[in-house]
Amino acid sequence: MKALIPAAGHGTRFLPVTRVIPKEMLPVGAKPAIQLIAEEALAAGAEEVVIVISPDKDIIRRYFEGDSGLAPHIRWACQTEQLGLGHAVLQGADILAGEKEPVLVLLGDALVSGRAPSADMVAISRQTDGASVVGLEEVPVEKVSRYGIVKGAPYGIAAVDHAFDGRVWKLDDMVEKPSPESAPSRMAIAGRYLLDPAIFRFLACQKPGHGGEIQLTDAIRNLMSQKNVYGYRYPGRRHDIGNPAGYRETLEAFAC
Ligand code: G1P
């Protein structure tokens, strides 16, 4: 299995420090946040991790090619224009589009404390004929407009692991950043995806959506017309390191 970490965003919610230090390089203990994310991917069974950076974030590459211990597992892709999350993921297509197995996508600004979601998502995919799985989190109705929101219904999978009980959903729609009135649920897409490699075909012809950006959510919605997509309301807690308050919370959670 291979993984991809999009880490090319501008970090505007964490200025001015992100003018010189990418948010993904902020330390959590002695490691930059993105190393913890790469380690989650490797622990879930990824043999290789493609990191998508922008030209001004080469410090991330220099870090991994130094003495991180992970360099043999990392490959690089570059996003030169910030056209959205879907566009960032598409930059990995040259390396990943020919994969046979689903590709794990871990957002570079989302750390999860507690039980890591990625390995569970791989296990759920194996029990659903290699289907795509999207990590989910329930959010209050006033926050649905910050997330991709899914529509679906609870789905019982063979109970090889009771940790999944009541946490797996079969999805039939998703919408990026809906208004509270139009949101199909309060289940938000939460930073982790395990995606059928066909996603790259859909991304390649994906038109701009919410905010004029090429949205990964829209491409997964199109993928759903051909392939099953499941959701996993994972038990760990997601932390957004892309803003000062989220970063402070991350440090507290990882200090324990
Ligand atoms: C992205 C995705 C969104 C998802 C969110 C959190 O939004 O587009 O669907 O819910 O990450 O994982 P962003 O936070 O980049 O605006």
XYZ file of C-alpha atoms and ligand atoms in Angstrom:
272
model
C 0.000 0.000 0.000
C 1.056 3.571 -0.667
C 0.118 6.793 1.062
C -0.053 10.473 0.181
C 0.215 13.499 2.456
C -0.869 16.825 0.929
C 1.305 19.492 2.585
C 1.353 22.315 0.043
C -1.141 24.764 1.604
C -0.225 28.329 2.515
C -0.913 28.095 6.266
C -2.776 31.406 6.274
C -4.549 30.642 9.581
C -1.171 30.477 11.304
C 0.570 33.606 10.012
C 3.085 35.124 10.544
C 5.142 32.090 11.650
C 4.097 30.132 8.524
C 5.872 32.711 6.350
C 9.051 30.723 7.108
C 7.961 27.561 8.975
C 5.322 25.374 7.290
C 2.593 24.360 9.764
C 3.479 20.722 9.050
C 6.961 21.376 10.475
C 5.736 22.714 13.819
C 7.177 20.537 16.579
C 5.083 18.108 18.589
C 7.594 16.976 21.158
C 10.892 16.558 19.304
C 9.343 15.666 15.920
C 7.640 17.839 13.332
C 3.902 17.126 13.067
C 4.251 15.689 9.561
C 6.629 13.014 10.795
C 3.951 11.731 13.199
C 1.542 11.586 10.255
C 4.057 9.723 8.055
C 4.630 7.288 10.933
C 0.856 6.677 11.180
C 0.864 5.779 7.460
C 3.814 3.404 7.804
C 2.272 1.767 10.885
C -0.914 1.157 8.842
C 1.152 -0.765 6.274
C 2.198 1.880 3.743
C 5.541 1.067 2.164
C 5.923 4.434 0.554
C 4.575 7.905 1.362
C 4.244 10.585 -1.314
C 4.417 14.073 0.197
C 2.981 16.901 -1.918
C 4.742 20.196 -1.209
C 4.853 23.612 -2.851
C 8.146 25.107 -4.088
C 8.424 27.360 -1.003
C 8.087 24.414 1.418
C 11.300 22.631 0.469
C 12.310 22.664 4.149
C 10.004 19.626 4.545
C 12.008 17.709 1.953
C 15.303 18.799 3.502
C 14.097 17.551 6.865
C 13.160 14.069 5.633
C 16.278 13.750 3.495
C 18.356 14.602 6.552
C 18.299 12.237 9.469
C 14.595 11.571 10.056
C 15.085 7.828 9.583
C 12.156 7.794 7.138
C 13.871 9.014 3.925
C 13.822 5.601 2.095
C 10.023 5.575 2.392
C 9.350 9.072 1.092
C 8.788 10.339 -2.462
C 7.988 13.868 -3.523
C 5.407 15.616 -5.672
C 5.005 19.342 -6.175
C 1.920 21.558 -6.375
C 2.938 24.849 -7.996
C -0.539 26.445 -7.951
C -2.886 26.315 -4.951
C -6.024 25.121 -6.718
C -7.547 23.086 -3.882
C -7.158 19.836 -1.937
C -8.297 17.714 -4.883
C -5.685 19.358 -7.079
C -2.989 18.733 -4.432
C -3.873 15.021 -4.301
C -3.882 14.894 -8.119
C -0.192 15.860 -8.088
C 0.540 12.344 -6.788
C -1.102 10.717 -9.831
C 2.146 10.024 -11.713
C 3.338 7.886 -8.817
C 0.047 6.473 -7.544
C -2.584 6.245 -10.308
C -1.417 2.771 -11.383
C -1.769 1.274 -7.902
C -3.882 -1.856 -7.451
C -4.698 -1.228 -3.791
C -6.469 1.798 -2.309
C -4.205 4.746 -1.520
C -4.156 6.196 2.001
C -4.461 9.999 2.106
C -3.597 11.752 5.375
C -4.030 15.524 5.577
C -0.777 17.151 6.633
C -2.415 19.438 9.188
C -4.537 16.779 10.923
C -3.042 14.827 13.801
C -5.083 12.200 15.601
C -4.436 11.383 19.257
C -5.556 8.094 20.786
C -6.193 5.108 18.507
C -4.771 5.812 15.011
C -7.493 5.690 12.323
C -5.420 4.629 9.295
C -4.785 0.991 10.263
C -8.483 0.558 11.140
C -9.491 1.996 7.761
C -7.210 -0.494 5.994
C -8.857 -3.319 7.980
C -12.363 -2.069 7.092
C -11.422 -1.829 3.412
C -10.187 -5.428 3.467
C -13.579 -6.519 4.813
C -15.459 -4.633 2.102
C -13.700 -6.001 -1.015
C -11.076 -3.255 -1.067
C -13.613 -0.406 -1.018
C -12.753 3.211 -0.241
C -13.114 4.361 3.362
C -13.338 7.944 4.613
C -12.547 8.927 8.218
C -15.479 10.658 9.925
C -16.146 12.780 12.983
C -19.487 14.043 14.321
C -19.529 17.844 14.519
C -22.059 20.331 15.981
C -24.538 21.663 13.428
C -23.041 25.173 13.581
C -19.734 23.780 12.317
C -20.912 21.676 9.360
C -20.055 24.504 6.940
C -16.325 24.016 7.708
C -16.228 20.402 6.513
C -17.135 17.883 3.882
C -20.379 16.335 5.179
C -21.574 12.836 4.280
C -24.936 11.136 3.844
C -25.185 7.464 4.630
C -26.421 4.835 7.020
C -24.803 2.607 9.632
C -23.390 -0.561 8.119
C -22.636 -3.805 9.935
C -19.371 -5.444 8.940
C -18.288 -8.894 10.087
C -17.380 -8.305 13.701
C -13.743 -9.390 13.605
C -12.953 -6.332 15.678
C -15.573 -4.955 18.055
C -13.782 -1.622 17.995
C -15.645 -0.986 14.720
C -19.120 -1.731 16.122
C -21.535 1.039 15.178
C -18.724 3.098 13.657
C -18.896 2.032 10.000
C -21.266 3.736 7.583
C -22.143 2.970 3.989
C -22.108 6.333 2.232
C -24.272 7.464 -0.639
C -23.500 11.161 -0.917
C -21.185 13.876 0.343
C -21.048 17.643 -0.014
C -18.211 20.076 0.642
C -18.902 22.787 3.244
C -22.748 22.844 3.135
C -24.872 25.378 5.008
C -26.425 23.996 8.228
C -29.825 24.014 6.461
C -28.676 21.893 3.531
C -26.235 19.549 5.346
C -27.253 15.898 4.902
C -25.981 15.005 8.419
C -23.502 16.123 11.065
C -20.899 13.523 10.020
C -17.811 15.364 8.793
C -14.904 14.096 6.733
C -11.991 14.176 9.165
C -8.545 14.208 7.618
C -8.071 10.545 6.640
C -9.081 8.782 3.413
C -8.382 5.376 1.896
C -9.213 5.828 -1.773
C -9.607 3.552 -4.749
C -6.862 4.569 -7.253
C -9.672 5.384 -9.735
C -9.945 8.623 -7.731
C -7.105 10.015 -9.875
C -9.234 9.631 -13.037
C -12.048 11.552 -11.380
C -9.702 14.232 -10.052
C -8.152 14.739 -13.480
C -11.490 15.952 -14.877
C -12.919 17.483 -11.704
C -14.323 20.993 -12.189
C -13.793 23.625 -9.463
C -16.414 23.417 -6.700
C -16.810 25.132 -3.319
C -14.660 28.280 -3.119
C -13.635 27.883 -6.769
C -11.269 25.055 -5.741
C -10.890 21.521 -7.063
C -12.407 19.591 -4.174
C -11.443 16.058 -3.184
C -14.969 15.655 -1.765
C -16.503 16.254 -5.229
C -14.217 13.662 -6.840
C -15.093 11.064 -4.157
C -18.773 11.823 -4.770
C -18.235 10.989 -8.443
C -16.233 7.876 -7.546
C -19.320 6.754 -5.574
C -21.297 6.454 -8.784
C -19.047 3.499 -9.701
C -17.606 2.113 -6.475
C -18.664 1.619 -2.870
C -17.442 4.152 -0.339
C -17.687 3.591 3.419
C -17.201 5.914 6.358
C -15.457 5.186 9.654
C -16.297 7.342 12.656
C -12.927 6.748 14.233
C -12.508 6.798 18.022
C -9.320 8.899 18.147
C -9.443 12.689 18.467
C -8.506 14.867 15.495
C -6.434 17.993 16.085
C -6.037 20.760 13.531
C -2.475 22.082 13.726
C -3.276 24.755 11.135
C -4.148 27.446 13.693
C -2.665 28.524 17.046
C -5.546 27.229 19.210
C -5.585 23.841 17.466
C -1.822 23.586 17.773
C -1.964 24.318 21.514
C -4.608 21.604 21.904
C -2.414 19.195 19.917
C 0.532 19.776 22.222
C -1.625 19.116 25.294
C -3.052 15.904 23.804
C 0.349 14.549 22.734
C 2.021 15.550 26.010
C -0.155 12.904 27.730
C -10.633 19.667 3.973
C -11.676 18.895 3.161
C -12.967 18.712 3.972
C -12.643 18.050 5.316
C -11.571 18.881 6.053
C -11.127 18.227 7.368
O -11.099 20.988 4.156
O -11.937 19.594 1.964
O -13.882 17.933 3.256
O -13.816 17.926 6.091
O -10.404 19.040 5.241
O -10.540 16.993 7.142
P -10.097 22.189 4.600
O -9.916 22.052 6.076
O -8.817 21.975 3.849
O -10.812 23.436 4.220
